[in-house]
PDB file of C-alpha atoms in Angstrom:
ATOM      1  CA  ARG A  23     -54.441  27.946 -30.442  1.00 43.00           C
ATOM      2  CA  LEU A  24     -51.418  25.720 -31.339  1.00 40.00           C
ATOM      3  CA  ARG A  25     -50.918  23.501 -34.169  1.00 43.00           C
ATOM      4  CA  THR A  26     -47.937  21.435 -35.505  1.00 42.00           C
ATOM      5  CA  ALA A  27     -46.935  20.701 -38.593  1.00 44.00           C
ATOM      6  CA  ALA A  28     -45.945  17.041 -39.627  1.00 43.00           C
ATOM      7  CA  ALA A  29     -42.062  17.210 -40.909  1.00 46.00           C
ATOM      8  CA  PRO A  30     -41.411  17.138 -44.421  1.00 50.00           C
ATOM      9  CA  SER A  31     -40.459  14.157 -45.955  1.00 56.00           C
ATOM     10  CA  ALA A  32     -36.979  16.054 -47.836  1.00 58.00           C
ATOM     11  CA  VAL A  33     -36.107  16.378 -44.042  1.00 57.00           C
ATOM     12  CA  ALA A  34     -35.988  12.977 -42.884  1.00 60.00           C
ATOM     13  CA  GLU A  35     -34.631  11.836 -45.856  1.00 59.00           C
ATOM     14  CA  LEU A  36     -31.055  13.960 -45.383  1.00 59.00           C
ATOM     15  CA  ALA A  37     -31.862  12.779 -41.368  1.00 61.00           C
ATOM     16  CA  CYS A  38     -31.290   9.353 -42.259  1.00 58.00           C
ATOM     17  CA  GLU A  39     -28.724  10.078 -45.358  1.00 57.00           C
ATOM     18  CA  ILE A  40     -26.793  11.539 -42.356  1.00 61.00           C
ATOM     19  CA  CYS A  41     -26.934   9.118 -40.292  1.00 59.00           C
ATOM     20  CA  ALA A  42     -26.500   6.379 -42.627  1.00 54.00           C
ATOM     21  CA  ALA A  43     -22.999   8.084 -44.220  1.00 53.00           C
ATOM     22  CA  GLN A  44     -22.065   7.756 -40.543  1.00 56.00           C
ATOM     23  CA  SER A  45     -22.901   3.874 -40.229  1.00 53.00           C
ATOM     24  CA  ALA A  46     -20.402   3.835 -43.483  1.00 48.00           C
ATOM     25  CA  ALA A  47     -17.669   5.263 -42.509  1.00 52.00           C
ATOM     26  CA  ALA A  48     -17.450   3.207 -39.177  1.00 53.00           C
ATOM     27  CA  VAL A  49     -17.828   0.072 -40.769  1.00 46.00           C
ATOM     28  CA  SER A  50     -15.200   1.309 -44.021  1.00 47.00           C
ATOM     29  CA  GLU A  51     -13.043   1.770 -41.276  1.00 51.00           C
ATOM     30  CA  LEU A  52     -12.929  -2.302 -39.962  1.00 46.00           C
ATOM     31  CA  PRO A  53     -10.433  -3.877 -40.688  1.00 45.00           C
ATOM     32  CA  GLY A  54     -10.717  -6.273 -43.637  1.00 42.00           C
ATOM     33  CA  ALA A  55     -13.989  -7.557 -45.150  1.00 38.00           C
ATOM     34  CA  ALA A  56     -14.697 -10.019 -42.939  1.00 37.00           C
ATOM     35  CA  ALA A  57     -15.634  -7.653 -40.378  1.00 36.00           C
ATOM     36  CA  ALA A  58     -18.688  -6.996 -42.590  1.00 36.00           C
ATOM     37  CA  VAL A  59     -20.452 -11.194 -42.215  1.00 38.00           C
ATOM     38  CA  GLU A  60     -19.551 -11.461 -39.022  1.00 37.00           C
ATOM     39  CA  PRO A  61     -20.468 -13.748 -37.112  1.00 37.00           C
ATOM     40  CA  LEU A  62     -20.501 -15.743 -40.648  1.00 37.00           C
ATOM     41  CA  ARG A  63     -16.811 -14.251 -41.057  1.00 43.00           C
ATOM     42  CA  ALA A  64     -15.836 -13.670 -45.311  1.00 44.00           C
ATOM     43  CA  ILE A  65     -12.724 -15.949 -46.814  1.00 43.00           C
ATOM     44  CA  ARG A  66     -10.461 -13.302 -46.821  1.00 46.00           C
ATOM     45  CA  LEU A  67      -8.084 -15.451 -49.867  1.00 43.00           C
ATOM     46  CA  PHE A  68      -9.570 -15.372 -52.837  1.00 44.00           C
ATOM     47  CA  PRO A  69     -12.610 -16.683 -52.663  1.00 50.00           C
ATOM     48  CA  PRO A  70     -14.345 -19.031 -52.871  1.00 50.00           C
ATOM     49  CA  GLY A  71     -10.330 -20.278 -53.440  1.00 50.00           C
ATOM     50  CA  GLY A  72      -9.652 -19.282 -49.972  1.00 60.00           C
ATOM     51  CA  LEU A  73     -12.665 -21.679 -48.441  1.00 66.00           C
ATOM     52  CA  TYR A  74     -11.197 -24.827 -49.548  1.00 70.00           C
ATOM     53  CA  LEU A  75      -8.099 -23.437 -48.348  1.00 72.00           C
ATOM     54  CA  ALA A  76      -9.506 -22.950 -45.060  1.00 70.00           C
ATOM     55  CA  ILE A  77     -11.045 -26.789 -44.911  1.00 73.00           C
ATOM     56  CA  LEU A  78      -7.157 -27.943 -46.544  1.00 78.00           C
ATOM     57  CA  PHE A  79      -6.439 -26.404 -43.006  1.00 76.00           C
ATOM     58  CA  LEU A  80      -8.864 -27.732 -41.051  1.00 75.00           C
ATOM     59  CA  LEU A  81      -6.987 -30.988 -42.333  1.00 80.00           C
ATOM     60  CA  THR A  82      -3.798 -30.893 -42.209  1.00 83.00           C
ATOM     61  CA  ASP A  83      -3.823 -29.206 -38.645  1.00 79.00           C
ATOM     62  CA  VAL A  84      -5.354 -32.947 -37.514  1.00 80.00           C
ATOM     63  CA  GLY A  85      -3.253 -34.709 -39.255  1.00 84.00           C
ATOM     64  CA  LEU A  86      -0.512 -32.993 -37.838  1.00 83.00           C
ATOM     65  CA  ASP A  87      -1.989 -33.034 -34.314  1.00 81.00           C
ATOM     66  CA  LEU A  88      -1.646 -37.448 -35.288  1.00 84.00           C
ATOM     67  CA  CYS A  89       1.392 -37.265 -36.361  1.00 82.00           C
ATOM     68  CA  THR A  90       2.443 -35.586 -32.605  1.00 80.00           C
ATOM     69  CA  ILE A  91       0.268 -37.834 -31.041  1.00 82.00           C
ATOM     70  CA  THR A  92       2.314 -40.884 -33.185  1.00 82.00           C
ATOM     71  CA  ALA A  93       6.236 -39.284 -32.517  1.00 78.00           C
ATOM     72  CA  MET A  94       4.939 -38.340 -28.916  1.00 78.00           C
ATOM     73  CA  ILE A  95       4.312 -42.178 -28.156  1.00 81.00           C
ATOM     74  CA  GLY A  96       6.725 -44.053 -30.069  1.00 77.00           C
ATOM     75  CA  GLN A  97       9.476 -40.787 -27.339  1.00 75.00           C
ATOM     76  CA  GLN A  98       7.452 -42.561 -25.392  1.00 79.00           C
ATOM     77  CA  GLU A  99       6.036 -39.874 -23.770  1.00 77.00           C
ATOM     78  CA  VAL A 100       2.199 -40.931 -23.743  1.00 81.00           C
ATOM     79  CA  TRP A 101       1.040 -37.952 -20.120  1.00 82.00           C
ATOM     80  CA  TRP A 102       2.036 -35.966 -23.261  1.00 79.00           C
ATOM     81  CA  ALA A 103       0.538 -37.912 -26.211  1.00 80.00           C
ATOM     82  CA  GLY A 104      -1.991 -38.063 -24.527  1.00 83.00           C
ATOM     83  CA  LEU A 105      -2.843 -33.902 -23.580  1.00 82.00           C
ATOM     84  CA  ILE A 106      -2.726 -33.791 -27.638  1.00 80.00           C
ATOM     85  CA  ALA A 107      -5.461 -36.832 -28.049  1.00 82.00           C
ATOM     86  CA  GLY A 108      -7.444 -35.978 -25.167  1.00 82.00           C
ATOM     87  CA  ALA A 109      -8.458 -32.509 -26.693  1.00 78.00           C
ATOM     88  CA  LEU A 110      -8.189 -33.800 -30.362  1.00 78.00           C
ATOM     89  CA  LEU A 111     -11.161 -36.412 -28.907  1.00 80.00           C
ATOM     90  CA  THR A 112     -13.363 -33.450 -26.223  1.00 78.00           C
ATOM     91  CA  SER A 113     -14.108 -31.881 -29.582  1.00 72.00           C
ATOM     92  CA  THR A 114     -14.512 -34.570 -31.907  1.00 72.00           C
ATOM     93  CA  MET A 115     -16.898 -35.940 -29.489  1.00 75.00           C
ATOM     94  CA  SER A 116     -18.574 -32.261 -28.822  1.00 71.00           C
ATOM     95  CA  GLU A 117     -18.448 -32.724 -33.156  1.00 66.00           C
ATOM     96  CA  VAL A 118     -20.525 -35.722 -33.064  1.00 65.00           C
ATOM     97  CA  VAL A 119     -22.808 -34.923 -29.570  1.00 66.00           C
ATOM     98  CA  GLY A 120     -24.521 -31.784 -31.260  1.00 64.00           C
ATOM     99  CA  HIS A 121     -25.091 -33.691 -35.048  1.00 63.00           C
ATOM    100  CA  ARG A 122     -22.788 -31.339 -36.945  1.00 64.00           C
ATOM    101  CA  PHE A 123     -20.867 -34.432 -38.648  1.00 65.00           C
ATOM    102  CA  LYS A 124     -24.690 -35.220 -40.124  1.00 70.00           C
ATOM    103  CA  THR A 125     -24.861 -32.361 -42.008  1.00 72.00           C
ATOM    104  CA  LEU A 126     -20.731 -31.219 -42.441  1.00 72.00           C
ATOM    105  CA  ALA A 127     -21.283 -32.490 -46.378  1.00 73.00           C
ATOM    106  CA  LEU A 128     -24.901 -29.995 -46.375  1.00 78.00           C
ATOM    107  CA  GLU A 129     -22.778 -27.306 -44.276  1.00 74.00           C
ATOM    108  CA  VAL A 130     -18.978 -27.514 -46.968  1.00 72.00           C
ATOM    109  CA  MET A 131     -21.803 -26.883 -50.617  1.00 76.00           C
ATOM    110  CA  GLU A 132     -23.804 -24.118 -48.173  1.00 73.00           C
ATOM    111  CA  SER A 133     -19.836 -22.786 -47.379  1.00 71.00           C
ATOM    112  CA  VAL A 134     -19.364 -22.594 -50.997  1.00 69.00           C
ATOM    113  CA  ARG A 135     -22.712 -20.957 -52.358  1.00 72.00           C
ATOM    114  CA  VAL A 136     -22.525 -18.413 -50.261  1.00 69.00           C
ATOM    115  CA  GLY A 137     -18.754 -17.749 -50.061  1.00 65.00           C
ATOM    116  CA  VAL A 138     -18.106 -17.821 -46.570  1.00 68.00           C
ATOM    117  CA  LEU A 139     -17.596 -20.554 -43.676  1.00 69.00           C
ATOM    118  CA  ALA A 140     -21.280 -22.106 -42.692  1.00 72.00           C
ATOM    119  CA  ARG A 141     -21.944 -21.542 -38.647  1.00 75.00           C
ATOM    120  CA  GLY A 142     -21.848 -25.093 -37.921  1.00 73.00           C
ATOM    121  CA  LEU A 143     -18.039 -25.330 -40.421  1.00 74.00           C
ATOM    122  CA  GLN A 144     -17.485 -21.981 -38.064  1.00 74.00           C
ATOM    123  CA  ALA A 145     -18.049 -23.629 -34.929  1.00 74.00           C
ATOM    124  CA  ILE A 146     -15.780 -26.742 -35.905  1.00 75.00           C
ATOM    125  CA  ARG A 147     -12.624 -24.179 -37.063  1.00 75.00           C
ATOM    126  CA  ASP A 148     -13.630 -21.932 -33.807  1.00 75.00           C
ATOM    127  CA  GLN A 149     -12.789 -25.045 -31.541  1.00 73.00           C
ATOM    128  CA  GLU A 150      -9.828 -26.570 -33.392  1.00 73.00           C
ATOM    129  CA  ALA A 151      -8.582 -23.171 -33.972  1.00 72.00           C
ATOM    130  CA  SER A 152      -8.899 -22.266 -29.923  1.00 72.00           C
ATOM    131  CA  SER A 153      -8.126 -25.044 -27.135  1.00 73.00           C
ATOM    132  CA  GLU A 154      -6.134 -27.611 -29.687  1.00 75.00           C
ATOM    133  CA  ALA A 155      -4.524 -25.180 -31.214  1.00 77.00           C
ATOM    134  CA  LEU A 156      -3.346 -23.956 -27.910  1.00 80.00           C
ATOM    135  CA  ILE A 157      -2.507 -26.972 -26.499  1.00 80.00           C
ATOM    136  CA  SER A 158      -0.725 -28.560 -29.761  1.00 78.00           C
ATOM    137  CA  LEU A 159       1.055 -25.574 -30.080  1.00 81.00           C
ATOM    138  CA  PHE A 160       2.553 -25.632 -26.508  1.00 82.00           C
ATOM    139  CA  ILE A 161       3.265 -29.776 -26.715  1.00 79.00           C
ATOM    140  CA  SER A 162       4.651 -29.792 -30.297  1.00 78.00           C
ATOM    141  CA  SER A 163       6.882 -26.184 -29.581  1.00 80.00           C
ATOM    142  CA  TYR A 164       8.017 -29.093 -26.409  1.00 79.00           C
ATOM    143  CA  ALA A 165       8.829 -32.157 -28.204  1.00 73.00           C
ATOM    144  CA  LEU A 166      11.116 -30.089 -31.274  1.00 75.00           C
ATOM    145  CA  PRO A 167      14.334 -31.070 -29.256  1.00 77.00           C
ATOM    146  CA  TRP A 168      13.189 -34.726 -29.590  1.00 72.00           C
ATOM    147  CA  THR A 169      12.291 -34.993 -32.564  1.00 69.00           C
ATOM    148  CA  MET A 170      14.986 -33.456 -34.335  1.00 71.00           C
ATOM    149  CA  LYS A 171      16.337 -36.809 -34.431  1.00 72.00           C
ATOM    150  CA  SER A 172      14.832 -37.720 -37.030  1.00 75.00           C
ATOM    151  CA  PRO A 173      14.341 -35.602 -40.657  1.00 79.00           C
ATOM    152  CA  LEU A 174      11.002 -36.593 -41.566  1.00 78.00           C
ATOM    153  CA  TRP A 175       9.146 -36.284 -37.865  1.00 76.00           C
ATOM    154  CA  ALA A 176      10.782 -33.068 -36.877  1.00 78.00           C
ATOM    155  CA  ALA A 177       9.724 -32.050 -40.644  1.00 82.00           C
ATOM    156  CA  VAL A 178       6.578 -33.235 -38.987  1.00 80.00           C
ATOM    157  CA  CYS A 179       6.754 -31.341 -35.411  1.00 79.00           C
ATOM    158  CA  VAL A 180       7.601 -28.259 -37.168  1.00 84.00           C
ATOM    159  CA  LEU A 181       4.700 -28.042 -39.472  1.00 85.00           C
ATOM    160  CA  SER A 182       2.964 -29.007 -36.574  1.00 82.00           C
ATOM    161  CA  VAL A 183       4.418 -25.684 -34.290  1.00 84.00           C
ATOM    162  CA  LEU A 184       3.006 -23.509 -38.228  1.00 85.00           C
ATOM    163  CA  PHE A 185       0.049 -24.210 -38.706  1.00 82.00           C
ATOM    164  CA  SER A 186      -0.917 -23.524 -34.236  1.00 81.00           C
ATOM    165  CA  ALA A 187       0.388 -20.916 -34.197  1.00 83.00           C
ATOM    166  CA  CYS A 188      -1.200 -19.700 -37.453  1.00 80.00           C
ATOM    167  CA  THR A 189      -4.477 -21.131 -37.241  1.00 78.00           C
ATOM    168  CA  LEU A 190      -4.438 -19.612 -33.402  1.00 80.00           C
ATOM    169  CA  SER A 191      -3.617 -16.208 -34.805  1.00 80.00           C
ATOM    170  CA  GLU A 192      -5.968 -15.729 -37.275  1.00 75.00           C
ATOM    171  CA  PHE A 193      -8.829 -16.596 -34.554  1.00 76.00           C
ATOM    172  CA  MET A 194      -7.235 -14.626 -31.868  1.00 77.00           C
ATOM    173  CA  HIS A 195      -7.732 -11.012 -35.145  1.00 73.00           C
ATOM    174  CA  GLU A 196     -10.900 -12.614 -35.678  1.00 70.00           C
ATOM    175  CA  VAL A 197     -12.783 -12.462 -32.550  1.00 71.00           C
ATOM    176  CA  ILE A 198     -10.267  -9.695 -30.166  1.00 71.00           C
ATOM    177  CA  ASP A 199      -9.598  -7.572 -32.559  1.00 67.00           C
ATOM    178  CA  LEU A 200     -13.073  -8.364 -34.770  1.00 63.00           C
ATOM    179  CA  ARG A 201     -15.443  -8.551 -32.579  1.00 64.00           C
ATOM    180  CA  GLY A 202     -14.498  -6.022 -30.889  1.00 63.00           C
ATOM    181  CA  SER A 203     -13.961  -3.300 -34.198  1.00 63.00           C
ATOM    182  CA  ILE A 204     -17.783  -4.453 -34.720  1.00 62.00           C
ATOM    183  CA  GLU A 205     -18.963  -3.573 -31.820  1.00 64.00           C
ATOM    184  CA  LEU A 206     -17.164   0.020 -31.476  1.00 64.00           C
ATOM    185  CA  ALA A 207     -18.670  -0.229 -34.451  1.00 64.00           C
ATOM    186  CA  ASP A 208     -22.509  -1.048 -33.529  1.00 64.00           C
ATOM    187  CA  GLU A 209     -21.501   1.729 -31.115  1.00 68.00           C
ATOM    188  CA  GLU A 210     -21.485   4.398 -33.583  1.00 66.00           C
ATOM    189  CA  ALA A 211     -24.637   3.759 -35.617  1.00 67.00           C
ATOM    190  CA  LYS A 212     -26.302   3.611 -31.953  1.00 68.00           C
ATOM    191  CA  GLY A 213     -25.153   7.240 -32.143  1.00 65.00           C
ATOM    192  CA  GLY A 214     -25.750   8.600 -35.780  1.00 62.00           C
ATOM    193  CA  ALA A 215     -29.068   6.287 -34.996  1.00 64.00           C
ATOM    194  CA  GLU A 216     -29.398   9.662 -31.769  1.00 66.00           C
ATOM    195  CA  MET A 217     -28.652  11.890 -33.858  1.00 66.00           C
ATOM    196  CA  GLN A 218     -31.506  11.234 -36.137  1.00 68.00           C
ATOM    197  CA  HIS A 219     -33.839  11.145 -33.684  1.00 63.00           C
ATOM    198  CA  GLN A 220     -32.719  14.662 -32.460  1.00 65.00           C
ATOM    199  CA  LEU A 221     -32.601  15.594 -35.847  1.00 62.00           C
ATOM    200  CA  GLY A 222     -35.973  15.172 -36.552  1.00 61.00           C
ATOM    201  CA  THR A 223     -37.050  16.526 -33.177  1.00 62.00           C
ATOM    202  CA  LYS A 224     -35.417  19.322 -34.061  1.00 55.00           C
ATOM    203  CA  ALA A 225     -36.816  20.190 -38.117  1.00 52.00           C
ATOM    204  CA  ALA A 226     -40.444  18.807 -36.061  1.00 52.00           C
ATOM    205  CA  ASP A 227     -40.234  21.658 -33.421  1.00 53.00           C
ATOM    206  CA  CYS A 228     -39.022  24.833 -36.110  1.00 52.00           C
ATOM    207  CA  LEU A 229     -42.021  23.470 -38.267  1.00 48.00           C
ATOM    208  CA  THR A 230     -43.840  24.630 -34.457  1.00 49.00           C
ATOM    209  CA  VAL A 231     -46.509  27.365 -36.420  1.00 45.00           C
ATOM    210  CA  VAL A 232     -48.168  28.891 -32.662  1.00 43.00           C
ATOM    211  CA  THR A 233     -51.122  31.001 -33.406  1.00 43.00           C
ATOM    212  CA  VAL A 234     -51.990  34.025 -30.802  1.00 43.00           C
ATOM    213  CA  GLY A 235     -54.196  36.154 -32.065  1.00 46.00           C
ATOM    214  CA  GLY A 236     -54.375  35.779 -35.941  1.00 47.00           C
ATOM    215  CA  VAL A 237     -50.907  36.762 -35.411  1.00 47.00           C
ATOM    216  CA  VAL A 238     -48.876  33.154 -36.605  1.00 45.00           C
ATOM    217  CA  LEU A 239     -45.664  33.391 -35.174  1.00 46.00           C
ATOM    218  CA  SER A 240     -42.927  30.631 -36.411  1.00 46.00           C
ATOM    219  CA  ASP A 241     -38.801  29.552 -35.930  1.00 47.00           C
TER     220      ASP A 241
END
């Protein structure tokens, strides 16, 4: 007669602790605190002040884009100004179609409450930081020699280049490096779950009691 006994709770708890330790170790190795809340990425600069700083950067970047458009039109470079204006209008229309402007105030209040950017606000920031920042970086760099004739416009154009480069680099870090690290952590967590399953199976096998002719055989 074959009889299998249930594994004691202590063995199951030990397996869970091993899996949890492996998952915690994998998460602790990720760069920055933002990994714990992806895709609602954490604000790394003095929360909650970092939230206001991120919104200020977003508004400043848009303002610098408008100044760059004005400077390009003043230099009769309408085609280049149209590229930045087209990218800005495309982003604005996508936000209007997505009805994100209607809930913008609620998104900001929710972001302040939880300490991270809400999904709608994060989508606006990602849109500004991806294609718009890339186009603005190229065109602002291209326009630098012309704007040097005026100290004011030269300062505006240099700030536009710096803001675009900073925004684009941070976005690339979050999208490529951070998400890649999270995917690696997910794979390690799956490996820990498989180890937990194997450990539970071995524990159950060890507790299998075989009775043959009244003699108890046990591993």
